[in-house]
Amino acid sequence: MIIKQIACCHLEGVNFSPSKVIMKTKLSLQNIKERNQPLNLGPNKGTPSPTGSASISFEESSDDNNNSLYLLVETLKKHLTTIRNCGAEEIYIYLGVWYKDQCNLAFDPEILREIGELRIPLWVSCYQDYCSEENQD
């Protein structure tokens, strides 16, 4: 049983400016990092970021029926040209799925066709929700 899903689009590029995307599209971006902004994690902490990056994400609970992926694809269909014009070169859709007991995924052929037309890779990761199991004891 699917417990929750997060559909996210990662955006990155040497000349990518998340602030330009926000200004031109009014999109709400997450995990924003402008090029040359000091990194605050990892082995390169404190050094300027060589790229700009951000993400667009939608989260849903089990009864939303893949709505987060549809919302993300519709958003990308509307704004992808502008996002690319703002310097995004590495773009992919990531679908995180949390499940209990068993994870069965099915995708509507139409949404797969639309993702294919966007020419963006789709990554899917599934995670067993151990927290829910622990809370039931």
mmCIF file with all atom_site columns, C-alpha atoms in Angstrom, residues 2-125:
data_model
loop_
_atom_site.group_PDB
_atom_site.id
_atom_site.type_symbol
_atom_site.label_atom_id
_atom_site.label_alt_id
_atom_site.label_comp_id
_atom_site.label_asym_id
_atom_site.label_entity_id
_atom_site.label_seq_id
_atom_site.pdbx_PDB_ins_code
_atom_site.Cartn_x
_atom_site.Cartn_y
_atom_site.Cartn_z
_atom_site.occupancy
_atom_site.B_iso_or_equiv
_atom_site.pdbx_formal_charge
_atom_site.auth_seq_id
_atom_site.auth_comp_id
_atom_site.auth_asym_id
_atom_site.auth_atom_id
_atom_site.pdbx_PDB_model_num
ATOM 1   C CA . ILE A 1 2   ? 1.355  3.407  -0.982  1.00 0.00 ? 2   ILE A CA 1
ATOM 2   C CA . ILE A 1 3   ? 1.493  5.774  1.995   1.00 0.00 ? 3   ILE A CA 1
ATOM 3   C CA . LYS A 1 4   ? 2.826  8.918  0.328   1.00 0.00 ? 4   LYS A CA 1
ATOM 4   C CA . GLN A 1 5   ? 4.496  10.104 -2.855  1.00 0.00 ? 5   GLN A CA 1
ATOM 5   C CA . ILE A 1 6   ? 6.657  13.080 -3.642  1.00 0.00 ? 6   ILE A CA 1
ATOM 6   C CA . ALA A 1 7   ? 7.102  14.171 -7.242  1.00 0.00 ? 7   ALA A CA 1
ATOM 7   C CA . CYS A 1 8   ? 10.071 16.461 -7.662  1.00 0.00 ? 8   CYS A CA 1
ATOM 8   C CA . CYS A 1 9   ? 11.923 18.002 -10.578 1.00 0.00 ? 9   CYS A CA 1
ATOM 9   C CA . HIS A 1 10  ? 15.628 18.692 -10.085 1.00 0.00 ? 10  HIS A CA 1
ATOM 10  C CA . LEU A 1 11  ? 16.979 21.709 -11.991 1.00 0.00 ? 11  LEU A CA 1
ATOM 11  C CA . GLU A 1 12  ? 20.674 22.520 -12.320 1.00 0.00 ? 12  GLU A CA 1
ATOM 12  C CA . GLY A 1 13  ? 23.143 24.243 -14.608 1.00 0.00 ? 13  GLY A CA 1
ATOM 13  C CA . VAL A 1 14  ? 26.385 26.197 -14.699 1.00 0.00 ? 14  VAL A CA 1
ATOM 14  C CA . ASN A 1 15  ? 24.461 29.318 -15.721 1.00 0.00 ? 15  ASN A CA 1
ATOM 15  C CA . PHE A 1 16  ? 21.174 28.370 -14.042 1.00 0.00 ? 16  PHE A CA 1
ATOM 16  C CA . SER A 1 17  ? 19.560 31.089 -11.934 1.00 0.00 ? 17  SER A CA 1
ATOM 17  C CA . PRO A 1 18  ? 16.682 29.959 -9.705  1.00 0.00 ? 18  PRO A CA 1
ATOM 18  C CA . SER A 1 19  ? 15.877 33.597 -8.888  1.00 0.00 ? 19  SER A CA 1
ATOM 19  C CA . LYS A 1 20  ? 15.289 34.313 -12.604 1.00 0.00 ? 20  LYS A CA 1
ATOM 20  C CA . VAL A 1 21  ? 12.913 31.340 -12.802 1.00 0.00 ? 21  VAL A CA 1
ATOM 21  C CA . ILE A 1 22  ? 10.968 32.641 -9.798  1.00 0.00 ? 22  ILE A CA 1
ATOM 22  C CA . MET A 1 23  ? 10.839 36.158 -11.248 1.00 0.00 ? 23  MET A CA 1
ATOM 23  C CA . LYS A 1 24  ? 9.662  34.990 -14.690 1.00 0.00 ? 24  LYS A CA 1
ATOM 24  C CA . THR A 1 25  ? 7.277  32.182 -13.676 1.00 0.00 ? 25  THR A CA 1
ATOM 25  C CA . LYS A 1 26  ? 6.215  32.913 -10.070 1.00 0.00 ? 26  LYS A CA 1
ATOM 26  C CA . LEU A 1 27  ? 6.927  29.226 -9.323  1.00 0.00 ? 27  LEU A CA 1
ATOM 27  C CA . SER A 1 28  ? 7.647  28.195 -5.746  1.00 0.00 ? 28  SER A CA 1
ATOM 28  C CA . LEU A 1 29  ? 11.087 26.542 -5.841  1.00 0.00 ? 29  LEU A CA 1
ATOM 29  C CA . GLN A 1 30  ? 12.733 24.562 -3.061  1.00 0.00 ? 30  GLN A CA 1
ATOM 30  C CA . ASN A 1 31  ? 16.387 23.783 -2.224  1.00 0.00 ? 31  ASN A CA 1
ATOM 31  C CA . ILE A 1 32  ? 17.524 26.945 -3.995  1.00 0.00 ? 32  ILE A CA 1
ATOM 32  C CA . LYS A 1 33  ? 21.239 27.414 -4.606  1.00 0.00 ? 33  LYS A CA 1
ATOM 33  C CA . GLU A 1 34  ? 22.495 30.235 -6.830  1.00 0.00 ? 34  GLU A CA 1
ATOM 34  C CA . ARG A 1 35  ? 25.790 29.814 -8.669  1.00 0.00 ? 35  ARG A CA 1
ATOM 35  C CA . ASN A 1 36  ? 28.750 31.028 -6.567  1.00 0.00 ? 36  ASN A CA 1
ATOM 36  C CA . GLN A 1 37  ? 26.679 30.889 -3.374  1.00 0.00 ? 37  GLN A CA 1
ATOM 37  C CA . PRO A 1 38  ? 28.790 29.257 -0.621  1.00 0.00 ? 38  PRO A CA 1
ATOM 38  C CA . LEU A 1 39  ? 28.012 25.571 -0.113  1.00 0.00 ? 39  LEU A CA 1
ATOM 39  C CA . ASN A 1 40  ? 26.892 24.746 3.426   1.00 0.00 ? 40  ASN A CA 1
ATOM 40  C CA . LEU A 1 41  ? 27.231 20.943 3.391   1.00 0.00 ? 41  LEU A CA 1
ATOM 41  C CA . GLY A 1 42  ? 29.678 18.258 2.355   1.00 0.00 ? 42  GLY A CA 1
ATOM 42  C CA . PRO A 1 43  ? 33.414 18.189 1.736   1.00 0.00 ? 43  PRO A CA 1
ATOM 43  C CA . ASN A 1 44  ? 33.285 21.453 -0.248  1.00 0.00 ? 44  ASN A CA 1
ATOM 44  C CA . LYS A 1 45  ? 31.500 23.365 2.517   1.00 0.00 ? 45  LYS A CA 1
ATOM 45  C CA . GLY A 1 46  ? 32.269 27.082 2.296   1.00 0.00 ? 46  GLY A CA 1
ATOM 46  C CA . THR A 1 47  ? 33.385 27.024 -1.337  1.00 0.00 ? 47  THR A CA 1
ATOM 47  C CA . PRO A 1 48  ? 31.318 28.697 -4.066  1.00 0.00 ? 48  PRO A CA 1
ATOM 48  C CA . SER A 1 49  ? 28.768 26.476 -5.779  1.00 0.00 ? 49  SER A CA 1
ATOM 49  C CA . PRO A 1 50  ? 29.873 25.814 -9.379  1.00 0.00 ? 50  PRO A CA 1
ATOM 50  C CA . THR A 1 51  ? 26.231 25.578 -10.497 1.00 0.00 ? 51  THR A CA 1
ATOM 51  C CA . GLY A 1 52  ? 22.836 26.990 -9.716  1.00 0.00 ? 52  GLY A CA 1
ATOM 52  C CA . SER A 1 53  ? 20.203 24.486 -8.629  1.00 0.00 ? 53  SER A CA 1
ATOM 53  C CA . ALA A 1 54  ? 16.673 24.183 -7.296  1.00 0.00 ? 54  ALA A CA 1
ATOM 54  C CA . SER A 1 55  ? 13.727 21.828 -7.280  1.00 0.00 ? 55  SER A CA 1
ATOM 55  C CA . ILE A 1 56  ? 9.993  21.912 -7.840  1.00 0.00 ? 56  ILE A CA 1
ATOM 56  C CA . SER A 1 57  ? 8.049  19.421 -5.741  1.00 0.00 ? 57  SER A CA 1
ATOM 57  C CA . PHE A 1 58  ? 4.552  18.254 -4.952  1.00 0.00 ? 58  PHE A CA 1
ATOM 58  C CA . GLU A 1 59  ? 3.646  15.857 -2.119  1.00 0.00 ? 59  GLU A CA 1
ATOM 59  C CA . GLU A 1 60  ? 0.535  13.733 -1.710  1.00 0.00 ? 60  GLU A CA 1
ATOM 60  C CA . SER A 1 61  ? -0.971 11.198 0.643   1.00 0.00 ? 61  SER A CA 1
ATOM 61  C CA . SER A 1 62  ? -2.131 7.716  -0.337  1.00 0.00 ? 62  SER A CA 1
ATOM 62  C CA . ASP A 1 63  ? -5.589 8.806  -1.468  1.00 0.00 ? 63  ASP A CA 1
ATOM 63  C CA . ASP A 1 64  ? -4.449 11.457 -3.980  1.00 0.00 ? 64  ASP A CA 1
ATOM 64  C CA . ASN A 1 65  ? -3.888 8.852  -6.750  1.00 0.00 ? 65  ASN A CA 1
ATOM 65  C CA . ASN A 1 66  ? -0.654 10.064 -8.420  1.00 0.00 ? 66  ASN A CA 1
ATOM 66  C CA . ASN A 1 67  ? -1.849 13.664 -8.414  1.00 0.00 ? 67  ASN A CA 1
ATOM 67  C CA . SER A 1 68  ? 1.618  14.977 -7.483  1.00 0.00 ? 68  SER A CA 1
ATOM 68  C CA . LEU A 1 69  ? 3.162  13.581 -10.676 1.00 0.00 ? 69  LEU A CA 1
ATOM 69  C CA . TYR A 1 70  ? 0.351  15.039 -12.806 1.00 0.00 ? 70  TYR A CA 1
ATOM 70  C CA . LEU A 1 71  ? 0.732  18.455 -11.142 1.00 0.00 ? 71  LEU A CA 1
ATOM 71  C CA . LEU A 1 72  ? 4.484  18.400 -11.707 1.00 0.00 ? 72  LEU A CA 1
ATOM 72  C CA . VAL A 1 73  ? 4.179  17.419 -15.372 1.00 0.00 ? 73  VAL A CA 1
ATOM 73  C CA . GLU A 1 74  ? 1.557  20.121 -16.003 1.00 0.00 ? 74  GLU A CA 1
ATOM 74  C CA . THR A 1 75  ? 3.838  22.683 -14.338 1.00 0.00 ? 75  THR A CA 1
ATOM 75  C CA . LEU A 1 76  ? 6.772  21.588 -16.499 1.00 0.00 ? 76  LEU A CA 1
ATOM 76  C CA . LYS A 1 77  ? 4.704  21.665 -19.690 1.00 0.00 ? 77  LYS A CA 1
ATOM 77  C CA . LYS A 1 78  ? 3.839  25.272 -18.915 1.00 0.00 ? 78  LYS A CA 1
ATOM 78  C CA . HIS A 1 79  ? 7.273  26.512 -17.765 1.00 0.00 ? 79  HIS A CA 1
ATOM 79  C CA . LEU A 1 80  ? 10.001 24.205 -19.142 1.00 0.00 ? 80  LEU A CA 1
ATOM 80  C CA . THR A 1 81  ? 11.075 26.534 -21.962 1.00 0.00 ? 81  THR A CA 1
ATOM 81  C CA . THR A 1 82  ? 11.507 29.419 -19.509 1.00 0.00 ? 82  THR A CA 1
ATOM 82  C CA . ILE A 1 83  ? 13.372 27.166 -17.055 1.00 0.00 ? 83  ILE A CA 1
ATOM 83  C CA . ARG A 1 84  ? 15.772 26.081 -19.798 1.00 0.00 ? 84  ARG A CA 1
ATOM 84  C CA . ASN A 1 85  ? 16.188 29.701 -20.945 1.00 0.00 ? 85  ASN A CA 1
ATOM 85  C CA . CYS A 1 86  ? 17.232 30.513 -17.359 1.00 0.00 ? 86  CYS A CA 1
ATOM 86  C CA . GLY A 1 87  ? 20.164 28.098 -17.728 1.00 0.00 ? 87  GLY A CA 1
ATOM 87  C CA . ALA A 1 88  ? 18.869 24.728 -16.497 1.00 0.00 ? 88  ALA A CA 1
ATOM 88  C CA . GLU A 1 89  ? 20.790 21.967 -18.275 1.00 0.00 ? 89  GLU A CA 1
ATOM 89  C CA . GLU A 1 90  ? 20.392 18.975 -15.951 1.00 0.00 ? 90  GLU A CA 1
ATOM 90  C CA . ILE A 1 91  ? 16.684 18.322 -15.472 1.00 0.00 ? 91  ILE A CA 1
ATOM 91  C CA . TYR A 1 92  ? 15.051 15.146 -14.211 1.00 0.00 ? 92  TYR A CA 1
ATOM 92  C CA . ILE A 1 93  ? 11.832 14.091 -12.514 1.00 0.00 ? 93  ILE A CA 1
ATOM 93  C CA . TYR A 1 94  ? 12.195 12.111 -9.302  1.00 0.00 ? 94  TYR A CA 1
ATOM 94  C CA . LEU A 1 95  ? 9.263  10.181 -7.833  1.00 0.00 ? 95  LEU A CA 1
ATOM 95  C CA . GLY A 1 96  ? 9.756  9.076  -4.219  1.00 0.00 ? 96  GLY A CA 1
ATOM 96  C CA . VAL A 1 97  ? 7.245  6.473  -3.043  1.00 0.00 ? 97  VAL A CA 1
ATOM 97  C CA . TRP A 1 98  ? 6.788  5.387  0.600   1.00 0.00 ? 98  TRP A CA 1
ATOM 98  C CA . TYR A 1 99  ? 4.891  2.174  1.124   1.00 0.00 ? 99  TYR A CA 1
ATOM 99  C CA . LYS A 1 100 ? 3.723  -0.328 3.722   1.00 0.00 ? 100 LYS A CA 1
ATOM 100 C CA . ASP A 1 101 ? 3.705  -4.103 3.104   1.00 0.00 ? 101 ASP A CA 1
ATOM 101 C CA . GLN A 1 102 ? 4.072  -4.043 -0.692  1.00 0.00 ? 102 GLN A CA 1
ATOM 102 C CA . CYS A 1 103 ? 4.784  -1.426 -3.339  1.00 0.00 ? 103 CYS A CA 1
ATOM 103 C CA . ASN A 1 104 ? 2.873  -1.749 -6.609  1.00 0.00 ? 104 ASN A CA 1
ATOM 104 C CA . LEU A 1 105 ? 3.140  1.128  -9.056  1.00 0.00 ? 105 LEU A CA 1
ATOM 105 C CA . ALA A 1 106 ? 1.186  1.669  -12.234 1.00 0.00 ? 106 ALA A CA 1
ATOM 106 C CA . PHE A 1 107 ? 1.491  4.662  -14.526 1.00 0.00 ? 107 PHE A CA 1
ATOM 107 C CA . ASP A 1 108 ? -1.159 5.951  -16.887 1.00 0.00 ? 108 ASP A CA 1
ATOM 108 C CA . PRO A 1 109 ? 0.220  5.711  -20.455 1.00 0.00 ? 109 PRO A CA 1
ATOM 109 C CA . GLU A 1 110 ? -0.789 9.339  -21.037 1.00 0.00 ? 110 GLU A CA 1
ATOM 110 C CA . ILE A 1 111 ? 1.434  10.673 -18.234 1.00 0.00 ? 111 ILE A CA 1
ATOM 111 C CA . LEU A 1 112 ? 4.341  8.577  -19.530 1.00 0.00 ? 112 LEU A CA 1
ATOM 112 C CA . ARG A 1 113 ? 3.767  9.968  -23.028 1.00 0.00 ? 113 ARG A CA 1
ATOM 113 C CA . GLU A 1 114 ? 3.760  13.526 -21.670 1.00 0.00 ? 114 GLU A CA 1
ATOM 114 C CA . ILE A 1 115 ? 6.992  12.937 -19.730 1.00 0.00 ? 115 ILE A CA 1
ATOM 115 C CA . GLY A 1 116 ? 8.530  11.461 -22.883 1.00 0.00 ? 116 GLY A CA 1
ATOM 116 C CA . GLU A 1 117 ? 7.519  14.523 -24.888 1.00 0.00 ? 117 GLU A CA 1
ATOM 117 C CA . LEU A 1 118 ? 9.259  16.725 -22.313 1.00 0.00 ? 118 LEU A CA 1
ATOM 118 C CA . ARG A 1 119 ? 12.440 14.683 -22.923 1.00 0.00 ? 119 ARG A CA 1
ATOM 119 C CA . ILE A 1 120 ? 13.134 14.497 -19.189 1.00 0.00 ? 120 ILE A CA 1
ATOM 120 C CA . PRO A 1 121 ? 14.305 11.315 -17.411 1.00 0.00 ? 121 PRO A CA 1
ATOM 121 C CA . LEU A 1 122 ? 12.012 9.825  -14.749 1.00 0.00 ? 122 LEU A CA 1
ATOM 122 C CA . TRP A 1 123 ? 13.684 8.370  -11.650 1.00 0.00 ? 123 TRP A CA 1
ATOM 123 C CA . VAL A 1 124 ? 11.629 6.302  -9.185  1.00 0.00 ? 124 VAL A CA 1
ATOM 124 C CA . SER A 1 125 ? 12.699 5.251  -5.673  1.00 0.00 ? 125 SER A CA 1
#
